[in-house]
PDB file of C-alpha atoms and ligand atoms in Angstrom:
ATOM      1  CA  MET F  21      13.931 105.718 199.312  1.00 41.00           C
ATOM      2  CA  HIS F  22      15.373 105.778 196.379  1.00 47.00           C
ATOM      3  CA  THR F  23      19.034 105.688 195.873  1.00 45.00           C
ATOM      4  CA  ILE F  24      20.378 105.681 192.017  1.00 49.00           C
ATOM      5  CA  PRO F  25      23.189 102.914 191.716  1.00 48.00           C
ATOM      6  CA  ASP F  26      26.376 104.699 190.863  1.00 53.00           C
ATOM      7  CA  PRO F  27      26.864 103.635 187.506  1.00 51.00           C
ATOM      8  CA  ASP F  28      30.905 105.128 187.285  1.00 53.00           C
ATOM      9  CA  SER F  29      31.742 101.348 188.514  1.00 67.00           C
ATOM     10  CA  PRO F  30      35.410 101.432 186.488  1.00 79.00           C
ATOM     11  CA  GLN F  31      36.414  98.444 187.899  1.00 86.00           C
ATOM     12  CA  THR F  32      33.651  95.968 186.307  1.00 87.00           C
ATOM     13  CA  THR F  33      35.253  93.597 183.991  1.00 94.00           C
ATOM     14  CA  ILE F  34      32.395  93.559 180.912  1.00 97.00           C
ATOM     15  CA  GLU F  35      31.716  89.392 180.570  1.00 98.00           C
ATOM     16  CA  ARG F  36      27.616  90.680 179.785  1.00 98.00           C
ATOM     17  CA  ILE F  37      26.480  92.665 176.942  1.00 98.00           C
ATOM     18  CA  THR F  38      23.158  93.750 175.976  1.00 98.00           C
ATOM     19  CA  LEU F  39      22.589  94.889 172.863  1.00 99.00           C
ATOM     20  CA  LEU F  40      19.688  96.433 172.015  1.00 99.00           C
ATOM     21  CA  TYR F  41      18.059  97.916 168.387  1.00 98.00           C
ATOM     22  CA  ALA F  42      14.924  99.131 167.605  1.00 98.00           C
ATOM     23  CA  MET F  43      14.207  97.748 163.987  1.00 98.00           C
ATOM     24  CA  GLU F  44      14.684  94.811 162.000  1.00 98.00           C
ATOM     25  CA  ALA F  45      16.679  96.204 159.270  1.00 98.00           C
ATOM     26  CA  GLU F  46      19.603  98.001 161.914  1.00 98.00           C
ATOM     27  CA  GLY F  47      20.201  94.457 163.809  1.00 98.00           C
ATOM     28  CA  MET F  48      19.537  91.507 161.653  1.00 98.00           C
ATOM     29  CA  PRO F  49      22.579  92.335 159.482  1.00 98.00           C
ATOM     30  CA  LEU F  50      25.056  92.050 163.006  1.00 98.00           C
ATOM     31  CA  VAL F  51      22.830  88.668 164.333  1.00 98.00           C
ATOM     32  CA  GLU F  52      24.341  87.448 160.953  1.00 98.00           C
ATOM     33  CA  ARG F  53      27.841  88.811 161.101  1.00 98.00           C
ATOM     34  CA  LEU F  54      27.965  87.438 164.929  1.00 98.00           C
ATOM     35  CA  LYS F  55      25.968  83.990 164.289  1.00 98.00           C
ATOM     36  CA  LEU F  56      23.505  84.705 167.293  1.00 98.00           C
ATOM     37  CA  THR F  57      20.790  82.707 167.542  1.00 98.00           C
ATOM     38  CA  GLU F  58      17.001  83.517 168.397  1.00 98.00           C
ATOM     39  CA  GLN F  59      15.959  82.779 172.026  1.00 98.00           C
ATOM     40  CA  PRO F  60      12.231  82.106 172.863  1.00 97.00           C
ATOM     41  CA  ALA F  61      10.639  85.686 173.884  1.00 95.00           C
ATOM     42  CA  VAL F  62      11.820  87.309 177.169  1.00 96.00           C
ATOM     43  CA  ASP F  63       7.806  88.260 177.624  1.00 95.00           C
ATOM     44  CA  PRO F  64       4.727  86.991 176.758  1.00 95.00           C
ATOM     45  CA  ASN F  65       3.463  89.991 176.444  1.00 94.00           C
ATOM     46  CA  LEU F  66       6.344  91.413 174.789  1.00 95.00           C
ATOM     47  CA  THR F  67       7.045  91.970 171.250  1.00 96.00           C
ATOM     48  CA  GLN F  68      10.926  91.852 171.548  1.00 97.00           C
ATOM     49  CA  ARG F  69      13.430  89.101 169.634  1.00 98.00           C
ATOM     50  CA  HIS F  70      16.068  88.003 171.778  1.00 98.00           C
ATOM     51  CA  PHE F  71      19.539  87.043 169.900  1.00 98.00           C
ATOM     52  CA  ALA F  72      22.151  85.300 172.067  1.00 98.00           C
ATOM     53  CA  GLY F  73      25.696  84.239 171.455  1.00 98.00           C
ATOM     54  CA  THR F  74      29.243  84.344 172.486  1.00 98.00           C
ATOM     55  CA  VAL F  75      32.289  86.425 171.233  1.00 98.00           C
ATOM     56  CA  GLY F  76      35.597  85.763 172.540  1.00 98.00           C
ATOM     57  CA  THR F  77      35.954  86.501 176.729  1.00 97.00           C
ATOM     58  CA  VAL F  78      32.054  87.751 176.275  1.00 98.00           C
ATOM     59  CA  SER F  79      28.510  86.687 176.151  1.00 98.00           C
ATOM     60  CA  ILE F  80      26.101  88.414 174.114  1.00 98.00           C
ATOM     61  CA  ASP F  81      21.866  89.400 174.321  1.00 98.00           C
ATOM     62  CA  LEU F  82      20.169  91.671 171.299  1.00 98.00           C
ATOM     63  CA  LEU F  83      17.108  92.612 172.057  1.00 98.00           C
ATOM     64  CA  MET F  84      15.405  94.433 168.970  1.00 98.00           C
ATOM     65  CA  ASN F  85      11.523  95.772 169.543  1.00 98.00           C
ATOM     66  CA  GLY F  86       9.599  93.286 167.232  1.00 97.00           C
ATOM     67  CA  VAL F  87       6.918  94.845 165.405  1.00 97.00           C
ATOM     68  CA  ASP F  88       3.348  96.698 166.384  1.00 96.00           C
ATOM     69  CA  PRO F  89       0.900  93.449 165.015  1.00 93.00           C
ATOM     70  CA  ARG F  90      -2.092  96.011 164.498  1.00 96.00           C
ATOM     71  CA  CYS F  91       0.161  97.810 161.534  1.00 97.00           C
ATOM     72  CA  GLY F  92       3.332  95.377 161.325  1.00 96.00           C
ATOM     73  CA  THR F  93       5.665  98.019 162.032  1.00 98.00           C
ATOM     74  CA  ASP F  94       8.706  98.153 163.776  1.00 98.00           C
ATOM     75  CA  ARG F  95       8.183  99.728 167.725  1.00 98.00           C
ATOM     76  CA  ILE F  96      10.296 102.547 167.499  1.00 98.00           C
ATOM     77  CA  GLY F  97      10.141 105.462 169.658  1.00 98.00           C
ATOM     78  CA  THR F  98      10.879 106.213 173.503  1.00 98.00           C
ATOM     79  CA  ASP F  99       8.385 103.824 175.078  1.00 98.00           C
ATOM     80  CA  ALA F 100       9.118 101.123 173.446  1.00 98.00           C
ATOM     81  CA  ALA F 101      13.098 101.615 174.083  1.00 98.00           C
ATOM     82  CA  THR F 102      12.279 102.127 177.896  1.00 98.00           C
ATOM     83  CA  LEU F 103      10.362  99.687 178.284  1.00 98.00           C
ATOM     84  CA  ALA F 104      13.192  97.242 176.387  1.00 98.00           C
ATOM     85  CA  GLY F 105      16.364  98.320 178.589  1.00 98.00           C
ATOM     86  CA  PHE F 106      14.209  97.597 181.688  1.00 98.00           C
ATOM     87  CA  ILE F 107      12.987  94.041 180.477  1.00 98.00           C
ATOM     88  CA  ALA F 108      17.269  93.781 179.491  1.00 98.00           C
ATOM     89  CA  ILE F 109      17.941  95.038 182.475  1.00 98.00           C
ATOM     90  CA  ARG F 110      16.177  92.590 184.378  1.00 98.00           C
ATOM     91  CA  LYS F 111      16.846  89.768 182.372  1.00 98.00           C
ATOM     92  CA  PHE F 112      20.441  89.650 181.389  1.00 98.00           C
ATOM     93  CA  ALA F 113      22.321  91.725 184.387  1.00 98.00           C
ATOM     94  CA  PRO F 114      24.616  93.305 181.907  1.00 98.00           C
ATOM     95  CA  ASP F 115      27.508  94.573 182.439  1.00 98.00           C
ATOM     96  CA  LEU F 116      26.988  97.317 179.465  1.00 98.00           C
ATOM     97  CA  VAL F 117      24.077  98.146 177.589  1.00 98.00           C
ATOM     98  CA  ILE F 118      24.843  99.705 174.078  1.00 98.00           C
ATOM     99  CA  ASN F 119      22.174 100.849 172.008  1.00 98.00           C
ATOM    100  CA  ALA F 120      22.438 100.753 168.191  1.00 99.00           C
ATOM    101  CA  GLY F 121      21.004 102.211 165.440  1.00 98.00           C
ATOM    102  CA  THR F 122      20.380 104.364 163.023  1.00 98.00           C
ATOM    103  CA  CYS F 123      20.088 108.583 163.173  1.00 98.00           C
ATOM    104  CA  GLY F 124      20.260 111.898 161.621  1.00 98.00           C
ATOM    105  CA  GLY F 125      23.333 113.753 160.961  1.00 98.00           C
ATOM    106  CA  PHE F 126      24.429 117.623 161.441  1.00 98.00           C
ATOM    107  CA  GLN F 127      26.372 118.930 158.163  1.00 97.00           C
ATOM    108  CA  ALA F 128      27.187 121.210 160.748  1.00 97.00           C
ATOM    109  CA  ARG F 129      28.870 119.268 162.911  1.00 97.00           C
ATOM    110  CA  GLY F 130      30.998 117.296 159.817  1.00 97.00           C
ATOM    111  CA  GLY F 131      28.221 114.556 159.780  1.00 98.00           C
ATOM    112  CA  CYS F 132      27.779 112.917 156.431  1.00 98.00           C
ATOM    113  CA  VAL F 133      25.382 109.628 155.545  1.00 98.00           C
ATOM    114  CA  GLY F 134      27.012 106.556 156.899  1.00 98.00           C
ATOM    115  CA  ASP F 135      29.066 107.636 159.802  1.00 98.00           C
ATOM    116  CA  ILE F 136      28.939 106.373 162.823  1.00 98.00           C
ATOM    117  CA  TYR F 137      29.151 107.830 165.976  1.00 98.00           C
ATOM    118  CA  VAL F 138      29.910 106.629 169.325  1.00 98.00           C
ATOM    119  CA  SER F 139      28.175 108.631 172.561  1.00 98.00           C
ATOM    120  CA  GLU F 140      29.570 110.953 174.554  1.00 98.00           C
ATOM    121  CA  GLY F 141      28.720 113.421 176.972  1.00 98.00           C
ATOM    122  CA  ASP F 142      25.005 113.654 178.173  1.00 98.00           C
ATOM    123  CA  CYS F 143      22.128 112.491 176.654  1.00 98.00           C
ATOM    124  CA  LEU F 144      19.669 114.699 175.742  1.00 98.00           C
ATOM    125  CA  PHE F 145      15.418 114.813 174.902  1.00 98.00           C
ATOM    126  CA  HIS F 146      14.525 117.553 172.839  1.00 98.00           C
ATOM    127  CA  ASP F 147      11.633 117.492 172.350  1.00 97.00           C
ATOM    128  CA  ARG F 148      10.107 117.360 175.524  1.00 96.00           C
ATOM    129  CA  HIS F 149       9.033 120.791 176.655  1.00 93.00           C
ATOM    130  CA  ILE F 150       7.635 121.312 180.272  1.00 95.00           C
ATOM    131  CA  ALA F 151       7.130 124.636 181.415  1.00 94.00           C
ATOM    132  CA  LEU F 152       6.817 124.868 185.253  1.00 97.00           C
ATOM    133  CA  PRO F 153       9.189 125.304 187.629  1.00 97.00           C
ATOM    134  CA  GLY F 154      11.284 123.062 188.378  1.00 97.00           C
ATOM    135  CA  PHE F 155      11.081 120.411 185.417  1.00 98.00           C
ATOM    136  CA  ALA F 156      13.857 121.348 182.917  1.00 97.00           C
ATOM    137  CA  LEU F 157      16.620 119.212 183.977  1.00 97.00           C
ATOM    138  CA  GLN F 158      14.215 116.270 183.350  1.00 97.00           C
ATOM    139  CA  ALA F 159      12.660 117.493 180.154  1.00 98.00           C
ATOM    140  CA  ARG F 160      16.369 117.671 178.575  1.00 98.00           C
ATOM    141  CA  GLY F 161      17.236 113.822 179.933  1.00 98.00           C
ATOM    142  CA  GLN F 162      20.599 115.121 180.466  1.00 98.00           C
ATOM    143  CA  TRP F 163      21.339 111.026 181.682  1.00 98.00           C
ATOM    144  CA  PRO F 164      25.340 110.901 180.909  1.00 97.00           C
ATOM    145  CA  VAL F 165      26.720 107.973 178.996  1.00 98.00           C
ATOM    146  CA  THR F 166      30.212 105.793 179.756  1.00 98.00           C
ATOM    147  CA  PRO F 167      32.896 107.491 178.309  1.00 97.00           C
ATOM    148  CA  ALA F 168      34.112 104.859 175.551  1.00 98.00           C
ATOM    149  CA  LYS F 169      36.840 106.788 173.479  1.00 98.00           C
ATOM    150  CA  HIS F 170      38.447 103.200 172.805  1.00 98.00           C
ATOM    151  CA  LEU F 171      35.753 101.677 171.828  1.00 98.00           C
ATOM    152  CA  ALA F 172      35.000 104.390 169.100  1.00 98.00           C
ATOM    153  CA  ALA F 173      38.306 104.313 168.133  1.00 98.00           C
ATOM    154  CA  ALA F 174      38.001 100.289 167.389  1.00 98.00           C
ATOM    155  CA  MET F 175      35.011 100.825 166.311  1.00 98.00           C
ATOM    156  CA  GLY F 176      36.355 102.972 163.770  1.00 97.00           C
ATOM    157  CA  ALA F 177      33.505 105.875 164.707  1.00 98.00           C
ATOM    158  CA  LYS F 178      33.016 109.812 165.742  1.00 98.00           C
ATOM    159  CA  SER F 179      32.522 110.657 169.061  1.00 98.00           C
ATOM    160  CA  GLY F 180      29.284 113.244 169.395  1.00 98.00           C
ATOM    161  CA  ILE F 181      26.510 113.749 171.999  1.00 98.00           C
ATOM    162  CA  VAL F 182      23.215 112.088 171.029  1.00 98.00           C
ATOM    163  CA  SER F 183      19.925 113.604 171.365  1.00 98.00           C
ATOM    164  CA  THR F 184      16.608 111.841 171.528  1.00 98.00           C
ATOM    165  CA  GLY F 185      12.573 112.697 170.680  1.00 98.00           C
ATOM    166  CA  ASN F 186       9.309 111.332 169.344  1.00 98.00           C
ATOM    167  CA  SER F 187       9.217 112.392 166.253  1.00 98.00           C
ATOM    168  CA  LEU F 188      11.437 111.381 162.420  1.00 97.00           C
ATOM    169  CA  ASP F 189      10.587 115.604 161.074  1.00 96.00           C
ATOM    170  CA  THR F 190      12.554 118.528 163.344  1.00 97.00           C
ATOM    171  CA  THR F 191      11.118 121.740 164.345  1.00 97.00           C
ATOM    172  CA  PRO F 192      12.593 124.715 163.952  1.00 96.00           C
ATOM    173  CA  GLU F 193      12.802 125.223 167.937  1.00 96.00           C
ATOM    174  CA  GLU F 194      14.525 121.793 167.625  1.00 97.00           C
ATOM    175  CA  LEU F 195      17.335 123.047 165.344  1.00 97.00           C
ATOM    176  CA  ALA F 196      18.224 125.907 167.899  1.00 97.00           C
ATOM    177  CA  PHE F 197      17.980 123.168 170.367  1.00 98.00           C
ATOM    178  CA  PHE F 198      20.550 120.722 168.653  1.00 98.00           C
ATOM    179  CA  ALA F 199      22.609 124.244 167.684  1.00 98.00           C
ATOM    180  CA  GLN F 200      22.630 124.812 171.665  1.00 98.00           C
ATOM    181  CA  TYR F 201      24.079 121.648 172.557  1.00 98.00           C
ATOM    182  CA  ARG F 202      26.194 120.799 169.851  1.00 98.00           C
ATOM    183  CA  VAL F 203      23.961 117.763 168.551  1.00 98.00           C
ATOM    184  CA  ALA F 204      25.945 115.147 166.505  1.00 98.00           C
ATOM    185  CA  ALA F 205      23.101 112.348 166.157  1.00 98.00           C
ATOM    186  CA  LYS F 206      19.028 113.317 166.580  1.00 98.00           C
ATOM    187  CA  ASP F 207      17.511 109.300 167.054  1.00 98.00           C
ATOM    188  CA  MET F 208      14.179 108.154 168.703  1.00 98.00           C
ATOM    189  CA  GLU F 209      15.866 105.863 171.872  1.00 98.00           C
ATOM    190  CA  ALA F 210      18.849 106.481 173.046  1.00 99.00           C
ATOM    191  CA  CYS F 211      18.302 109.091 176.225  1.00 99.00           C
ATOM    192  CA  ALA F 212      15.096 106.448 177.225  1.00 98.00           C
ATOM    193  CA  ILE F 213      17.822 103.772 177.564  1.00 98.00           C
ATOM    194  CA  ALA F 214      20.375 106.426 178.926  1.00 98.00           C
ATOM    195  CA  GLN F 215      17.923 107.181 181.845  1.00 98.00           C
ATOM    196  CA  VAL F 216      17.145 103.678 182.776  1.00 98.00           C
ATOM    197  CA  CYS F 217      19.996 102.589 182.463  1.00 98.00           C
ATOM    198  CA  GLY F 218      21.152 106.055 184.914  1.00 98.00           C
ATOM    199  CA  GLN F 219      18.888 104.582 187.269  1.00 97.00           C
ATOM    200  CA  CYS F 220      19.762 101.036 187.251  1.00 98.00           C
ATOM    201  CA  GLY F 221      23.504 101.818 187.323  1.00 97.00           C
ATOM    202  CA  VAL F 222      24.435 100.092 184.148  1.00 98.00           C
ATOM    203  CA  PRO F 223      26.733 101.553 182.041  1.00 98.00           C
ATOM    204  CA  PHE F 224      25.574 102.968 178.770  1.00 98.00           C
ATOM    205  CA  VAL F 225      26.888 103.011 175.135  1.00 98.00           C
ATOM    206  CA  ALA F 226      24.929 104.578 172.177  1.00 99.00           C
ATOM    207  CA  VAL F 227      26.286 103.970 168.606  1.00 99.00           C
ATOM    208  CA  LYS F 228      24.182 105.671 165.891  1.00 98.00           C
ATOM    209  CA  ALA F 229      24.896 105.480 162.007  1.00 98.00           C
ATOM    210  CA  VAL F 230      23.550 108.651 160.363  1.00 98.00           C
ATOM    211  CA  THR F 231      20.743 107.680 157.390  1.00 98.00           C
ATOM    212  CA  ASP F 232      19.784 111.210 156.812  1.00 98.00           C
ATOM    213  CA  LEU F 233      20.843 115.179 157.481  1.00 98.00           C
ATOM    214  CA  VAL F 234      18.552 116.671 159.951  1.00 98.00           C
ATOM    215  CA  ASP F 235      19.829 120.380 158.857  1.00 96.00           C
ATOM    216  CA  HIS F 236      19.032 119.517 154.450  1.00 96.00           C
ATOM    217  CA  PRO F 237      16.479 120.645 152.678  1.00 94.00           C
ATOM    218  CA  GLU F 238      15.335 116.930 151.784  1.00 96.00           C
ATOM    219  CA  PRO F 239      12.611 115.311 154.042  1.00 96.00           C
ATOM    220  CA  ALA F 240      14.834 113.166 156.473  1.00 97.00           C
ATOM    221  CA  SER F 241      11.868 110.408 155.876  1.00 97.00           C
ATOM    222  CA  GLU F 242      12.638 110.001 152.246  1.00 98.00           C
ATOM    223  CA  ALA F 243      16.670 109.937 152.670  1.00 98.00           C
ATOM    224  CA  PHE F 244      15.791 107.820 155.488  1.00 98.00           C
ATOM    225  CA  LEU F 245      14.404 104.760 153.625  1.00 98.00           C
ATOM    226  CA  ARG F 246      17.234 105.597 150.772  1.00 98.00           C
ATOM    227  CA  ASN F 247      19.728 105.444 152.886  1.00 98.00           C
ATOM    228  CA  LEU F 248      18.825 102.463 155.756  1.00 98.00           C
ATOM    229  CA  ARG F 249      20.049  99.668 154.849  1.00 98.00           C
ATOM    230  CA  THR F 250      23.188 101.127 153.755  1.00 98.00           C
ATOM    231  CA  ALA F 251      24.052 102.762 156.849  1.00 98.00           C
ATOM    232  CA  SER F 252      22.265  99.791 158.769  1.00 98.00           C
ATOM    233  CA  ALA F 253      25.573  97.680 156.839  1.00 98.00           C
ATOM    234  CA  LEU F 254      27.856  99.837 158.135  1.00 98.00           C
ATOM    235  CA  LEU F 255      26.468  99.846 161.584  1.00 98.00           C
ATOM    236  CA  SER F 256      26.827  96.269 161.209  1.00 98.00           C
ATOM    237  CA  GLU F 257      30.894  96.696 160.404  1.00 98.00           C
ATOM    238  CA  SER F 258      31.325  99.094 162.656  1.00 98.00           C
ATOM    239  CA  MET F 259      29.734  97.134 165.496  1.00 98.00           C
ATOM    240  CA  GLU F 260      31.457  93.997 164.889  1.00 98.00           C
ATOM    241  CA  ARG F 261      34.644  95.376 165.001  1.00 98.00           C
ATOM    242  CA  GLY F 262      33.697  96.686 168.227  1.00 98.00           C
ATOM    243  CA  ILE F 263      32.135  93.486 169.814  1.00 98.00           C
ATOM    244  CA  ARG F 264      35.229  92.000 168.767  1.00 98.00           C
ATOM    245  CA  TRP F 265      37.631  94.279 170.020  1.00 98.00           C
ATOM    246  CA  LEU F 266      35.296  94.057 173.717  1.00 98.00           C
ATOM    247  CA  GLY F 267      35.822  89.573 173.123  1.00 97.00           C
ATOM    248  CA  ALA F 268      39.195  89.874 172.240  1.00 96.00           C
ATOM    249  CA  HIS F 269      40.809  89.904 175.736  1.00 94.00           C
ATOM    250  CA  PRO F 270      38.327  90.941 179.328  1.00 92.00           C
ATOM    251  CA  ARG F 271      38.560  94.849 179.857  1.00 95.00           C
ATOM    252  CA  ARG F 272      36.598  96.801 182.227  1.00 96.00           C
ATOM    253  CA  VAL F 273      34.372 100.024 182.258  1.00 97.00           C
ATOM    254  CA  GLY F 274      37.332 102.519 183.127  1.00 95.00           C
ATOM    255  CA  ASP F 275      39.260 101.060 179.634  1.00 94.00           C
ATOM    256  CA  LEU F 276      36.210 101.759 176.997  1.00 97.00           C
TER     257      LEU F 276
HETATM  258  N1  ADE T 319      16.670 107.973 162.677  1.00 52.07           N
HETATM  259  C1  ADE T 319      17.644 107.986 161.500  1.00 52.07           C
HETATM  260  N2  ADE T 319      17.157 109.337 161.546  1.00 52.07           N
HETATM  261  C2  ADE T 319      16.736 109.903 161.720  1.00 52.07           C
HETATM  262  C3  ADE T 319      15.808 111.167 162.251  1.00 52.07           C
HETATM  263  N3  ADE T 319      16.514 112.037 161.556  1.00 52.07           N
HETATM  264  N4  ADE T 319      15.395 111.856 163.430  1.00 52.07           N
HETATM  265  C4  ADE T 319      15.638 110.502 164.530  1.00 52.07           C
HETATM  266  N5  ADE T 319      15.564 109.055 164.011  1.00 52.07           N
HETATM  267  C5  ADE T 319      16.400 109.183 163.391  1.00 52.07           C
END
């Protein structure tokens, strides 16, 4: 029988942190800010790039998904995210996993390009439709994140609900879902990693920078490409503040 470990271990002191990024453009600015150094590949069959270093009291392992060798594009989406989450937990035994990256935001919820969101509540999947009895929860995901109001304050970030799917654009049905669940950040990885962390009993937080507005007529792809560098730079500033706050003195999961 499988039991799900209790991820709610507020007394755990955070000494080992894993940072998971999908895209190199999102992750490299923090690698440079924290002067992390590249390590050997985590597995000969996987494309992830591994960087590591120490910031005060915390050791950092940062994984970026690497590229699909067939087309040279970064591996984004839930399959690569699940794989990275699981290999990172097995290899690094982190006390905390942070999935950082970019997202679509929502004018209706006060979002602007460049805003940074720290996850709150449950992470959701918005593009899983399984009209079979009993499958609704699995389809919706609803994997809890670790409350992190103090970390959000240290980062100068907003708090919001993150929802994950495997497409950059949005259907009318998904817009209704986002309104129903008051989603603030639409991404392609967080809920997949929240699920792995939930199953493994590892505290999880997502940090997302807005590149485009989902409820705006401009196609997401155009705004995303225009704003990726700026949003990633802002993300790296917030992430550096958060990591330095975490490394300033030993902190427990319950203090996040
Ligand atoms: N990452 C950045 N913008 C996004 C969007 N609109 N949807 C999904 N992931 C994103």
